[in-house]
Coordinates of C-alpha atoms in Angstrom, one line a residue:
Chain A
M503 CA -66.3 -1.2 87.0
N504 CA -69.2 -0.2 89.3
E505 CA -68.5 -1.8 92.7
Q506 CA -71.9 -0.7 94.1
K507 CA -74.3 -3.6 94.2
T508 CA -77.5 -2.6 92.5
N509 CA -80.8 -4.4 92.8
D510 CA -81.7 -5.6 89.3
L511 CA -84.0 -8.4 90.4
I512 CA -87.0 -7.5 88.2
L513 CA -84.9 -6.8 85.2
Q514 CA -82.9 -10.0 85.5
T515 CA -85.9 -12.2 86.1
V516 CA -87.8 -10.7 83.2
T517 CA -84.7 -11.1 81.0
K518 CA -84.5 -14.8 81.8
L519 CA -87.9 -15.3 80.3
V520 CA -88.0 -12.7 77.6
S521 CA -84.6 -13.4 76.0
F522 CA -85.8 -16.9 75.2
I523 CA -88.9 -15.6 73.6
I524 CA -86.8 -13.2 71.5
L525 CA -84.5 -16.0 70.5
L526 CA -87.4 -18.2 69.5
F527 CA -88.9 -15.3 67.5
S528 CA -85.6 -14.8 65.7
F529 CA -85.4 -18.5 64.8
Y530 CA -89.0 -18.3 63.5
L531 CA -88.0 -15.3 61.4
F532 CA -84.9 -17.1 60.1
F533 CA -86.8 -20.1 58.9
S534 CA -89.8 -18.3 57.5
G535 CA -87.6 -16.1 55.3
H536 CA -88.3 -18.0 52.1
N537 CA -92.0 -17.5 51.9
A538 CA -92.7 -14.6 54.4
P539 CA -90.9 -11.5 55.6
G540 CA -87.8 -12.5 57.5
G541 CA -84.5 -14.3 56.7
G542 CA -80.9 -14.5 57.8
F543 CA -80.3 -10.8 58.3
V544 CA -83.2 -9.9 60.5
G545 CA -83.0 -13.2 62.2
G546 CA -79.4 -12.6 63.1
L547 CA -80.1 -9.1 64.3
I548 CA -82.9 -10.2 66.6
T549 CA -80.7 -13.0 68.0
S550 CA -78.1 -10.4 68.8
A551 CA -80.8 -8.3 70.3
S552 CA -81.6 -11.1 72.8
I553 CA -77.9 -11.4 73.7
V554 CA -77.8 -7.6 74.1
L555 CA -80.6 -7.8 76.5
L556 CA -78.6 -10.3 78.5
L557 CA -75.7 -7.9 78.4
L558 CA -77.9 -5.1 79.7
A559 CA -79.3 -7.2 82.6
Y560 CA -76.1 -8.9 83.6
D561 CA -72.6 -7.9 82.4
L562 CA -70.0 -8.8 79.9
K563 CA -68.3 -11.5 82.1
T564 CA -71.5 -13.4 82.8
V565 CA -72.6 -13.3 79.1
R566 CA -69.1 -14.5 78.1
A567 CA -69.5 -17.4 80.5
I568 CA -72.9 -18.3 79.0
L569 CA -71.6 -18.0 75.4
P570 CA -67.9 -18.8 75.5
V571 CA -67.3 -18.1 71.8
N572 CA -65.2 -15.6 69.9
F573 CA -67.7 -13.8 67.8
I574 CA -65.1 -12.8 65.2
Y575 CA -64.8 -16.5 64.4
V576 CA -68.6 -16.8 64.3
A577 CA -68.6 -14.1 61.6
G578 CA -65.8 -15.9 59.8
A579 CA -67.6 -19.2 59.9
G580 CA -70.7 -17.5 58.5
L581 CA -68.7 -16.1 55.6
L582 CA -67.1 -19.4 54.9
L583 CA -70.5 -21.1 54.9
A584 CA -72.0 -18.6 52.5
V585 CA -69.0 -18.7 50.1
L586 CA -68.8 -22.5 50.2
T587 CA -72.5 -22.8 49.6
G588 CA -72.0 -20.7 46.5
A589 CA -68.9 -22.7 45.5
G590 CA -70.7 -26.0 46.1
S591 CA -72.4 -25.6 42.8
F592 CA -69.0 -26.2 41.1
V593 CA -69.3 -29.8 42.0
F594 CA -72.5 -30.2 40.1
G595 CA -71.2 -28.2 37.1
A596 CA -73.7 -25.4 37.7
P597 CA -72.8 -21.6 37.8
F598 CA -71.6 -20.1 41.0
L599 CA -74.4 -19.5 43.6
S600 CA -76.9 -21.9 41.9
H601 CA -79.3 -23.1 44.4
T602 CA -81.5 -26.1 44.4
F603 CA -84.3 -27.6 46.5
G604 CA -86.1 -30.8 47.1
H605 CA -89.1 -32.3 49.0
F606 CA -88.2 -34.5 51.9
H607 CA -90.3 -36.5 54.2
L608 CA -89.3 -35.5 57.8
P609 CA -90.6 -37.4 60.9
I610 CA -92.6 -34.6 62.5
F611 CA -93.0 -31.9 59.8
G612 CA -94.2 -34.3 57.1
D613 CA -93.5 -33.3 53.5
T614 CA -91.1 -30.4 53.7
E615 CA -89.4 -28.4 51.1
L616 CA -85.7 -28.0 51.9
A617 CA -83.6 -25.5 49.9
T618 CA -79.8 -24.9 49.8
A619 CA -80.6 -21.2 50.0
T620 CA -81.2 -21.8 53.7
I621 CA -77.6 -22.8 54.2
F622 CA -76.5 -19.5 52.5
D623 CA -79.0 -17.8 54.8
L624 CA -77.5 -19.5 57.8
G625 CA -74.1 -18.0 56.7
V626 CA -75.7 -14.6 56.6
Y627 CA -77.3 -15.2 60.0
L628 CA -73.9 -16.2 61.6
V629 CA -72.1 -13.2 60.0
V630 CA -74.8 -10.8 61.4
V631 CA -74.7 -12.3 64.9
G632 CA -70.9 -12.4 64.9
I633 CA -70.4 -8.8 63.6
T634 CA -73.1 -7.2 65.9
M635 CA -71.8 -9.0 69.0
T636 CA -68.2 -8.1 68.1
I637 CA -69.0 -4.5 67.8
I638 CA -71.0 -4.4 71.0
Q639 CA -68.5 -6.3 73.0
T640 CA -65.6 -4.3 71.7
I641 CA -67.2 -1.0 72.5
G642 CA -68.5 -2.3 75.8
E643 CA -65.0 -3.4 76.9
E644 CA -63.3 -0.1 76.3
E645 CA -62.9 2.2 79.2
Chain B
M1062 CA -71.6 -20.6 31.6
N1063 CA -68.1 -20.6 32.7
N1064 CA -67.3 -20.8 36.4
F1065 CA -63.7 -19.9 35.8
V1066 CA -64.6 -16.2 35.6
I1067 CA -65.5 -16.1 39.3
L1068 CA -62.2 -17.6 40.5
P1069 CA -60.2 -14.4 40.5
I1070 CA -62.8 -13.0 43.0
L1071 CA -63.4 -16.2 44.9
I1072 CA -59.7 -17.0 45.7
P1073 CA -58.9 -13.8 47.5
L1074 CA -62.3 -13.9 49.1
L1075 CA -61.9 -17.4 50.4
S1076 CA -58.3 -16.8 51.6
A1077 CA -59.4 -13.6 53.3
I1078 CA -62.0 -15.6 55.3
L1079 CA -59.5 -18.4 56.1
L1080 CA -57.0 -15.8 57.2
I1081 CA -59.4 -14.7 59.9
F1082 CA -58.9 -18.0 61.6
M1083 CA -55.1 -17.8 61.5
T1084 CA -54.3 -14.7 63.5
K1085 CA -52.5 -16.6 66.1
N1086 CA -49.8 -17.9 63.7
L1087 CA -47.9 -15.2 62.0
M1088 CA -45.8 -17.4 59.8
L1089 CA -48.8 -19.4 58.6
M1090 CA -50.6 -16.2 57.7
R1091 CA -47.6 -15.0 55.6
I1092 CA -47.2 -18.2 53.8
F1093 CA -50.9 -18.6 53.2
S1094 CA -51.4 -15.2 51.8
T1095 CA -48.4 -15.4 49.6
A1096 CA -49.6 -18.8 48.3
A1097 CA -53.1 -17.5 47.7
S1098 CA -51.9 -14.4 45.9
A1099 CA -49.6 -16.6 43.7
I1100 CA -52.5 -18.9 42.8
G1101 CA -54.5 -15.7 42.1
I1102 CA -51.9 -14.6 39.5
V1103 CA -51.9 -18.0 37.8
I1104 CA -55.7 -18.1 37.7
S1105 CA -55.9 -14.5 36.2
G1106 CA -53.2 -15.4 33.8
I1107 CA -55.2 -18.3 32.5
L1108 CA -58.2 -16.1 32.3
V1109 CA -56.4 -13.6 30.2
Q1110 CA -55.3 -16.4 27.9
T1111 CA -58.8 -17.9 27.7
V1112 CA -60.3 -14.5 26.8
F1113 CA -57.6 -14.0 24.2
T1114 CA -58.3 -17.3 22.4
N1115 CA -62.0 -17.7 23.0
G1116 CA -63.4 -14.2 23.3
I1117 CA -65.4 -12.6 26.1
Q1118 CA -66.2 -15.0 29.0
T1119 CA -69.4 -14.6 30.8
L1120 CA -71.0 -16.2 33.9
S1121 CA -74.6 -15.8 34.9
L1122 CA -74.5 -16.2 38.7
G1123 CA -77.0 -18.7 40.0
G1124 CA -77.9 -19.6 36.4
W1125 CA -80.2 -16.6 36.0
K1126 CA -80.0 -15.2 32.4
A1127 CA -78.5 -11.9 31.6
P1128 CA -80.7 -8.9 32.2
Y1129 CA -82.4 -10.6 35.2
G1130 CA -79.5 -12.0 37.1
I1131 CA -76.0 -10.8 37.9
V1132 CA -73.6 -11.4 35.1
L1133 CA -69.8 -11.5 35.4
A1134 CA -68.2 -10.6 32.1
A1135 CA -64.5 -10.9 31.5
D1136 CA -63.5 -9.1 28.4
Q1137 CA -59.8 -8.5 27.7
F1138 CA -59.7 -5.1 29.4
A1139 CA -61.1 -6.4 32.7
S1140 CA -58.9 -9.6 32.5
L1141 CA -55.7 -7.6 32.0
L1142 CA -56.6 -5.4 34.9
V1143 CA -57.4 -8.4 37.1
L1144 CA -54.1 -9.9 36.3
T1145 CA -52.3 -6.7 37.1
T1146 CA -54.3 -6.5 40.4
A1147 CA -53.2 -10.0 41.3
V1148 CA -49.6 -9.2 40.6
V1149 CA -49.8 -6.0 42.7
G1150 CA -51.5 -8.0 45.5
L1151 CA -48.7 -10.5 45.7
L1152 CA -45.9 -8.0 45.7
V1153 CA -47.6 -5.9 48.3
V1154 CA -48.0 -9.0 50.5
L1155 CA -44.2 -9.7 50.1
Y1156 CA -43.4 -6.1 50.9
S1157 CA -45.5 -6.1 54.0
F1158 CA -43.4 -8.8 55.7
R1159 CA -40.7 -6.4 56.5
S1160 CA -42.5 -3.1 56.6
V1161 CA -45.9 -3.1 58.3
G1162 CA -44.9 -4.5 61.6
E1163 CA -46.0 -7.5 63.6
Q1164 CA -48.7 -5.6 65.6
R1165 CA -50.6 -4.7 62.4
E1166 CA -50.0 -8.1 60.8
R1167 CA -51.7 -9.8 63.7
S1168 CA -54.7 -7.5 63.5
F1169 CA -56.3 -9.0 60.4
Y1170 CA -53.9 -7.1 58.1
Y1171 CA -53.6 -9.9 55.4
S1172 CA -57.4 -10.5 55.6
G1173 CA -57.9 -6.9 54.8
V1174 CA -55.5 -7.0 51.8
Q1175 CA -57.3 -10.1 50.4
F1176 CA -60.7 -8.6 50.9
L1177 CA -59.5 -5.5 49.0
L1178 CA -58.2 -7.6 46.2
A1179 CA -61.5 -9.5 46.0
G1180 CA -63.3 -6.2 45.8
V1181 CA -61.1 -4.8 43.1
S1182 CA -61.2 -7.9 41.0
G1183 CA -65.0 -8.0 41.4
A1184 CA -65.4 -4.4 40.4
F1185 CA -63.4 -5.2 37.2
L1186 CA -65.3 -8.3 36.3
T1187 CA -68.9 -7.4 37.1
G1188 CA -71.4 -6.7 34.3
D1189 CA -74.0 -5.1 36.6
L1190 CA -74.0 -1.6 37.9
F1191 CA -75.4 -2.3 41.3
N1192 CA -73.1 -5.2 41.7
M1193 CA -70.3 -2.9 40.9
Y1194 CA -71.4 -0.7 43.7
V1195 CA -71.3 -3.6 46.1
F1196 CA -67.8 -4.5 45.0
F1197 CA -66.8 -0.9 45.4
E1198 CA -68.1 -1.0 49.0
L1199 CA -66.2 -4.3 49.6
L1200 CA -62.9 -2.7 48.5
L1201 CA -63.7 0.6 50.3
I1202 CA -64.5 -1.1 53.6
A1203 CA -61.3 -3.1 53.4
S1204 CA -59.5 0.1 52.6
Y1205 CA -61.1 1.9 55.6
M1206 CA -59.8 -0.9 57.8
L1207 CA -56.3 -0.8 56.2
I1208 CA -56.0 3.0 56.4
V1209 CA -56.7 3.1 60.1
L1210 CA -55.0 -0.1 61.1
G1211 CA -52.3 0.8 63.7
G1212 CA -54.2 3.8 65.0
T1213 CA -51.5 6.4 64.9
K1214 CA -52.7 10.0 65.2
I1215 CA -52.3 11.0 61.6
Q1216 CA -54.0 7.8 60.5
L1217 CA -57.0 8.5 62.7
R1218 CA -57.3 12.0 61.3
E1219 CA -56.9 11.1 57.7
S1220 CA -59.1 8.0 57.8
L1221 CA -61.9 10.1 59.1
K1222 CA -61.7 12.4 56.1
Y1223 CA -61.3 9.5 53.8
I1224 CA -64.3 7.6 55.2
V1225 CA -66.6 10.7 55.3
F1226 CA -65.7 11.5 51.7
N1227 CA -66.2 8.0 50.4
I1228 CA -69.5 7.6 52.2
V1229 CA -70.7 10.7 50.4
S1230 CA -69.6 9.5 47.1
S1231 CA -71.1 6.0 47.7
A1232 CA -74.4 7.6 48.6
L1233 CA -74.2 9.6 45.3
F1234 CA -73.5 6.3 43.5
V1235 CA -76.6 4.7 44.9
I1236 CA -78.6 7.8 43.9
G1237 CA -77.2 7.6 40.4
V1238 CA -78.0 4.0 40.2
G1239 CA -81.5 4.7 41.5
Y1240 CA -82.1 7.4 38.8
L1241 CA -80.8 5.1 36.1
Y1242 CA -83.1 2.3 37.3
A1243 CA -86.1 4.6 37.5
V1244 CA -85.5 5.8 33.9
T1245 CA -84.5 2.5 32.2
G1246 CA -85.7 -0.3 34.5
T1247 CA -82.5 -2.3 34.3
L1248 CA -79.1 -2.3 35.9
N1249 CA -77.3 -4.8 33.7
M1250 CA -74.7 -2.7 31.8
A1251 CA -75.2 -4.4 28.5
D1252 CA -78.9 -4.2 28.8
L1253 CA -78.6 -0.5 29.8
S1254 CA -76.6 0.2 26.7
V1255 CA -79.2 -1.4 24.5
K1256 CA -82.1 0.4 26.2
I1257 CA -80.4 3.7 25.9
S1258 CA -79.4 3.3 22.2
V1259 CA -83.1 2.4 21.5
S1260 CA -84.6 5.3 23.4
G1261 CA -81.8 7.8 22.7
Q1262 CA -79.7 9.6 25.3
T1263 CA -82.0 12.2 26.5
G1264 CA -81.0 15.2 28.6
L1265 CA -82.0 13.3 31.7
M1266 CA -79.6 10.4 30.8
T1267 CA -76.8 12.8 30.3
V1268 CA -77.4 14.3 33.7
I1269 CA -77.2 10.8 35.2
G1270 CA -74.1 10.1 33.2
V1271 CA -72.5 13.3 34.6
L1272 CA -73.6 12.2 38.1
L1273 CA -71.8 8.9 37.6
L1274 CA -68.8 10.7 36.3
L1275 CA -68.8 12.7 39.5
V1276 CA -69.0 9.5 41.6
F1277 CA -66.3 7.7 39.8
G1278 CA -64.2 10.8 39.6
M1279 CA -64.4 11.0 43.4
K1280 CA -63.1 7.4 43.6
G1281 CA -60.5 8.0 40.9
G1282 CA -59.2 11.4 42.0
I1283 CA -60.2 13.7 39.2
F1284 CA -59.6 17.4 39.3
P1285 CA -62.0 19.1 41.6
L1286 CA -62.6 15.9 43.6
Y1287 CA -59.1 14.7 44.4
F1288 CA -58.5 16.8 47.5
W1289 CA -59.0 13.9 49.9
L1290 CA -56.3 11.8 48.2
P1291 CA -52.9 13.4 49.2
G1292 CA -53.7 13.3 52.9
S1293 CA -55.3 9.9 52.9
Y1294 CA -52.5 8.1 51.0
Y1295 CA -49.9 9.8 53.2
A1296 CA -51.2 8.4 56.4
P1297 CA -50.9 4.6 56.2
P1298 CA -47.6 2.6 56.0
A1299 CA -45.9 2.4 52.6
A1300 CA -47.2 -1.1 51.8
I1301 CA -50.8 0.1 52.1
S1302 CA -50.1 3.3 50.2
A1303 CA -48.6 1.2 47.5
L1304 CA -51.7 -1.0 47.4
F1305 CA -54.0 2.1 47.3
G1306 CA -51.9 4.0 44.9
A1307 CA -51.7 1.1 42.5
L1308 CA -55.3 -0.1 42.7
L1309 CA -58.0 2.2 44.2
T1310 CA -57.9 5.2 41.8
K1311 CA -57.6 2.8 38.9
V1312 CA -60.9 1.2 39.8
G1313 CA -62.6 4.6 39.5
L1314 CA -60.9 5.0 36.1
Y1315 CA -62.0 1.6 35.0
A1316 CA -65.6 2.4 35.9
I1317 CA -65.4 5.6 33.9
A1318 CA -63.9 3.8 30.9
R1319 CA -66.5 1.1 31.1
V1320 CA -69.5 3.4 31.6
F1321 CA -68.5 6.0 29.0
T1322 CA -67.6 3.5 26.3
L1323 CA -70.6 1.2 26.9
I1324 CA -73.6 3.2 28.2
F1325 CA -73.4 6.9 27.8
I1326 CA -72.0 7.1 24.3
H1327 CA -74.6 9.1 22.4
D1328 CA -73.9 12.6 23.7
A1329 CA -70.1 12.5 23.5
A1330 CA -70.0 16.2 22.4
F1331 CA -71.0 17.1 25.9
T1332 CA -69.9 14.3 28.2
H1333 CA -66.6 13.4 26.6
Q1334 CA -65.7 17.1 26.1
L1335 CA -66.3 17.6 29.8
M1336 CA -64.0 14.7 30.6
I1337 CA -61.3 16.1 28.3
W1338 CA -61.3 19.4 30.2
L1339 CA -61.4 17.7 33.6
A1340 CA -58.5 15.5 32.5
A1341 CA -56.5 18.6 31.5
L1342 CA -57.1 20.3 34.8
T1343 CA -56.3 17.0 36.7
V1344 CA -52.9 16.9 34.9
I1345 CA -52.2 20.5 35.7
F1346 CA -53.0 20.3 39.3
G1347 CA -51.3 16.9 39.7
V1348 CA -48.1 18.4 38.3
I1349 CA -48.3 21.5 40.4
G1350 CA -48.7 19.3 43.5
S1351 CA -45.8 17.1 42.7
L1352 CA -43.5 20.1 42.1
A1353 CA -44.7 22.0 45.2
Y1354 CA -43.6 19.5 47.8
A1355 CA -40.2 18.5 49.1
D1356 CA -41.6 15.3 50.7
V1357 CA -40.9 12.0 49.0
M1358 CA -44.3 10.5 49.6
K1359 CA -46.2 13.6 48.6
I1360 CA -44.4 13.8 45.3
V1361 CA -45.3 10.2 44.5
I1362 CA -48.9 10.8 45.6
Y1363 CA -49.4 13.8 43.3
N1364 CA -47.9 11.8 40.5
I1365 CA -50.9 9.5 40.8
I1366 CA -53.2 12.4 40.1
T1367 CA -51.2 13.4 37.0
A1368 CA -51.5 9.8 35.7
V1369 CA -55.2 9.7 36.4
G1370 CA -55.6 12.8 34.3
V1371 CA -53.5 11.3 31.4
I1372 CA -55.6 8.1 31.4
L1373 CA -58.9 10.0 31.6
F1374 CA -57.8 12.0 28.6
G1375 CA -57.1 8.8 26.7
V1376 CA -60.6 7.5 27.6
A1377 CA -62.3 10.8 26.8
V1378 CA -60.8 11.2 23.4
N1379 CA -62.2 7.8 22.5
T1380 CA -60.3 7.0 19.3
P1381 CA -58.7 3.6 18.8
A1382 CA -55.2 4.9 19.4
S1383 CA -56.1 6.8 22.6
I1384 CA -58.1 3.9 24.1
Q1385 CA -55.1 1.6 23.4
G1386 CA -52.9 4.2 25.0
A1387 CA -55.1 4.5 28.0
I1388 CA -55.0 0.7 28.5
Y1389 CA -51.2 0.6 28.2
Y1390 CA -50.8 3.6 30.5
L1391 CA -53.3 2.2 33.1
I1392 CA -51.3 -1.1 33.4
H1393 CA -48.0 0.7 33.3
D1394 CA -49.2 3.1 36.0
M1395 CA -50.4 0.3 38.3
L1396 CA -47.0 -1.3 38.1
I1397 CA -44.8 1.8 38.4
K1398 CA -46.8 3.4 41.2
G1399 CA -46.5 0.2 43.2
A1400 CA -42.7 0.3 42.6
L1401 CA -42.4 4.0 43.4
F1402 CA -44.4 3.8 46.6
M1403 CA -42.3 0.8 47.8
L1404 CA -39.1 2.6 46.9
A1405 CA -40.2 5.8 48.6
G1406 CA -41.3 3.8 51.6
T1407 CA -37.9 2.1 51.7
L1408 CA -36.2 5.4 51.5
I1409 CA -38.2 6.7 54.4
A1410 CA -37.6 3.5 56.4
L1411 CA -33.8 3.8 55.9
T1412 CA -33.4 7.5 56.6
G1413 CA -36.2 8.1 59.1
T1414 CA -37.4 11.2 57.3
A1415 CA -39.5 12.0 54.3
S1416 CA -38.1 15.4 53.7
L1417 CA -35.8 15.9 50.8
H1418 CA -33.9 18.6 52.6
K1419 CA -32.7 16.2 55.2
M1420 CA -31.4 13.6 52.8
G1421 CA -28.3 13.5 50.7
G1422 CA -25.6 11.3 49.3
L1423 CA -27.5 8.0 49.7
I1424 CA -26.1 6.6 46.5
K1425 CA -22.9 5.6 48.2
R1426 CA -24.7 3.7 50.9
Y1427 CA -27.6 2.3 48.9
P1428 CA -26.5 2.1 45.2
L1429 CA -29.2 -0.5 44.3
L1430 CA -32.0 1.5 45.8
G1431 CA -30.7 4.6 44.0
W1432 CA -30.5 3.1 40.5
M1433 CA -33.9 1.4 41.0
F1434 CA -35.3 4.8 41.8
F1435 CA -33.7 6.3 38.8
I1436 CA -35.1 3.6 36.4
S1437 CA -38.6 3.9 37.9
A1438 CA -38.4 7.7 37.6
I1439 CA -37.6 7.7 33.9
S1440 CA -40.1 4.9 33.3
L1441 CA -42.7 7.0 35.0
A1442 CA -41.9 9.9 32.7
G1443 CA -42.1 7.7 29.6
I1444 CA -38.5 7.6 28.3
P1445 CA -38.8 5.4 25.1
P1446 CA -37.6 1.9 25.9
L1447 CA -39.5 1.9 29.2
S1448 CA -43.1 1.1 29.9
G1449 CA -44.6 4.6 30.2
F1450 CA -43.7 5.5 26.6
I1451 CA -46.1 3.6 24.4
G1452 CA -49.1 4.6 26.4
K1453 CA -48.4 8.3 26.4
L1454 CA -47.4 8.1 22.7
K1455 CA -50.7 6.5 21.7
I1456 CA -52.8 8.9 23.9
A1457 CA -51.1 11.9 22.3
E1458 CA -51.5 10.4 18.9
G1459 CA -55.2 9.9 19.5
G1460 CA -55.5 13.5 20.9
F1461 CA -53.8 15.0 17.9
A1462 CA -56.0 12.9 15.5
E1463 CA -59.1 14.3 17.2
G1464 CA -57.8 17.9 17.0
E1465 CA -57.2 18.3 20.7
F1466 CA -53.8 20.0 20.1
T1467 CA -53.6 22.1 23.2
I1468 CA -54.4 19.4 25.7
S1469 CA -52.3 16.8 23.9
M1470 CA -49.4 19.2 24.1
L1471 CA -50.1 19.7 27.7
I1472 CA -50.0 15.9 28.3
L1473 CA -46.6 15.7 26.6
L1474 CA -45.3 18.7 28.5
S1475 CA -46.5 17.2 31.8
S1476 CA -44.1 14.3 31.2
L1477 CA -41.3 16.8 31.4
L1478 CA -42.5 18.1 34.8
V1479 CA -43.3 14.6 36.1
L1480 CA -39.7 13.7 35.2
Y1481 CA -38.4 16.7 37.0
S1482 CA -40.5 16.1 40.1
V1483 CA -39.2 12.5 40.5
L1484 CA -35.6 13.2 39.5
R1485 CA -35.7 15.9 42.1
I1486 CA -36.0 13.1 44.7
F1487 CA -33.2 11.3 43.0
M1488 CA -30.9 14.3 42.9
H1489 CA -31.6 15.5 46.4
A1490 CA -31.6 12.2 48.1
F1491 CA -29.0 10.2 46.3
W1492 CA -26.5 12.8 45.0
G1493 CA -24.6 15.4 46.9
E1494 CA -22.8 14.8 50.1
E1495 CA -23.9 12.6 52.9
K1496 CA -26.0 14.2 55.5
E1497 CA -26.8 13.1 59.0
T1498 CA -30.3 11.6 58.7
P1499 CA -32.4 10.9 61.9
K1500 CA -32.0 7.2 61.4
Q1501 CA -28.7 5.7 60.3
H1502 CA -28.6 2.3 61.8
P1503 CA -30.3 -0.1 59.3
K1504 CA -27.4 -0.4 56.9
T1505 CA -29.1 -2.5 54.3
A1506 CA -32.6 -2.4 52.9
K1507 CA -33.0 -6.1 53.9
G1508 CA -36.0 -7.7 52.1
L1509 CA -37.6 -4.3 51.3
L1510 CA -36.2 -4.0 47.8
Y1511 CA -37.0 -7.2 46.0
P1512 CA -40.8 -6.6 45.6
A1513 CA -40.0 -3.3 44.1
A1514 CA -37.4 -5.0 41.9
I1515 CA -40.0 -7.4 40.7
F1516 CA -42.3 -4.5 39.9
L1517 CA -39.5 -2.8 38.0
L1518 CA -38.7 -5.9 36.1
L1519 CA -42.3 -6.4 35.1
S1520 CA -42.5 -2.8 34.1
L1521 CA -39.3 -3.2 32.0
L1522 CA -40.7 -6.3 30.4
F1523 CA -43.9 -4.5 29.7
G1524 CA -42.0 -1.7 28.0
L1525 CA -39.5 -3.8 26.1
G1526 CA -42.0 -6.5 25.2
T1527 CA -44.7 -4.1 23.8
E1528 CA -44.8 -6.3 20.7
W1529 CA -45.7 -9.2 22.8
V1530 CA -48.3 -7.4 24.9
S1531 CA -49.9 -5.5 22.0
P1532 CA -52.3 -8.2 20.7
Y1533 CA -53.9 -8.4 24.2
V1534 CA -54.2 -4.6 24.4
D1535 CA -55.6 -4.4 20.9
Q1536 CA -58.2 -6.9 21.8
A1537 CA -59.1 -5.0 24.9
A1538 CA -59.4 -1.8 23.0
E1539 CA -61.5 -3.4 20.4
T1540 CA -64.2 -4.4 22.9
L1541 CA -64.2 -0.9 24.4
L1542 CA -64.5 0.7 21.0
N1543 CA -67.2 -1.7 19.8
P1544 CA -69.7 -2.1 22.6
E1545 CA -71.8 -4.4 20.4
K1546 CA -69.3 -7.2 21.1
Y1547 CA -69.7 -6.8 24.9
I1548 CA -73.5 -6.6 24.6
E1549 CA -73.7 -9.6 22.4
A1550 CA -71.5 -11.7 24.7
V1551 CA -73.5 -10.8 27.7
L1552 CA -77.0 -11.0 26.3
K1553 CA -76.6 -13.8 23.8
E1554 CA -77.3 -17.0 25.9

């Protein structure tokens, strides 16, 4: 598009650092959603925000090289995950969308409560990332 | 607890998601969406039979009991409509193969159709007002996508109107639900009904009722609120118009029927009288519209509005006969509108024009299409052995029993004009001498006719087999007339 080479050194250097912090924060929000503000929706939005920052600092081609995925399929996979988590309760004879949890002893975290609601949330997360990125990429590509 | 109730929603939803991954392979998409719709029909058929033998089926999602969690409640009314929806879905998918074009089909068309079917089935089955809003949005967003898909100029213009209008009505829906929640503290429809019968339907409740009537009237195309409908349904390809015409307005009507037989029932002198007048005006304006145009599609579209008025009148009169009539007519109208849109679409595809003035003498070239159009026309008007008859008869019977003589007469008179409006298409397009139409080359209606033929066959069976259908409809009407049954089924466990 723009042939003129611009000097984005500061922006690009800062982005390299900041986008990872944003990504980390989005994961934190995603996992803390059960007992604190956060969850799949806001986690997904902030993840997309970090990718959008990359898009601003670099361009569509570079970002596509970093993340070579079709975001429509990401959204589809998220939907599938969410629906299948709901339908998984059929196997146990429980009503649709019944969730369960259990305490597990994990190597580093110690005694941890794991809930199937997290898998549903992961679906939401993927849908949000997929949809946001599809919208932004589609609008960005049009000329 | 009965997980079966969710399946009519889950199957289209899951297949819509899986179809997202199949866009590369056209044949696979077609086969898959046909198979999924066929399975949907079988499942909904089993649901109807289960409800018939075992009474209302409920499912508390996630195991949370009735007023606290979301409940799906399949009574016979909802189940019959879900079955009809599944049938419409399959036939529209079959009709799409030849008519919507490969470009559209590859752009997530079948996904959109399945999402829409999931939304419609969900809106029929849910027992929770906010959840109904969510399913409305699901079907609306799918319909936004379908109406604009292809991106022709007229589609872009009409979809903008359609979207703006529906966003306004959805916002009003949320506001209505908000008021209702503020006043009663619950959104479960059965629980709402109990709370309102305990505290009495105050003036405030009636205001909220009218607000919801406004919202559902916007979705359903009732008199002052139908102005978006003719343009919007005119824009997309015939297959999508058939889907919209058969399903979308009916969801609004279903919501009115549900809310005004279950929740706002204590001030019928005001709310139901209002609905009767709106129904009369809807019929009048629908008939005027269908007579005014010489455009095949427009005539069919205005006939939707007339039918909406007739069904609304049946619901508003609220006697056993009129409710039964409304259910008969609702199912009949879903089938016959599907058929009419497909036939009109075929006619336009064959001649290359929608204007009646440019057609003529098509009966020699396309006799099958002509006679199918004739049968669907007289069925639409309600000539006795066909399916439109019993519904209108019962609605008029209920109207006369309630002393609504003028409007019942109006409903009966409207049949005459509806018949005239559709036969005008038949006489102008199929009789007379052959005219040079813009497009002559497709000699046969290859593959376009058989989905409409199935629609007509079902409609014929529905009319001729009324004896066989009536126990189901009676059961459906019984639940609508006695909300205690619904409440008991939902809140019992």
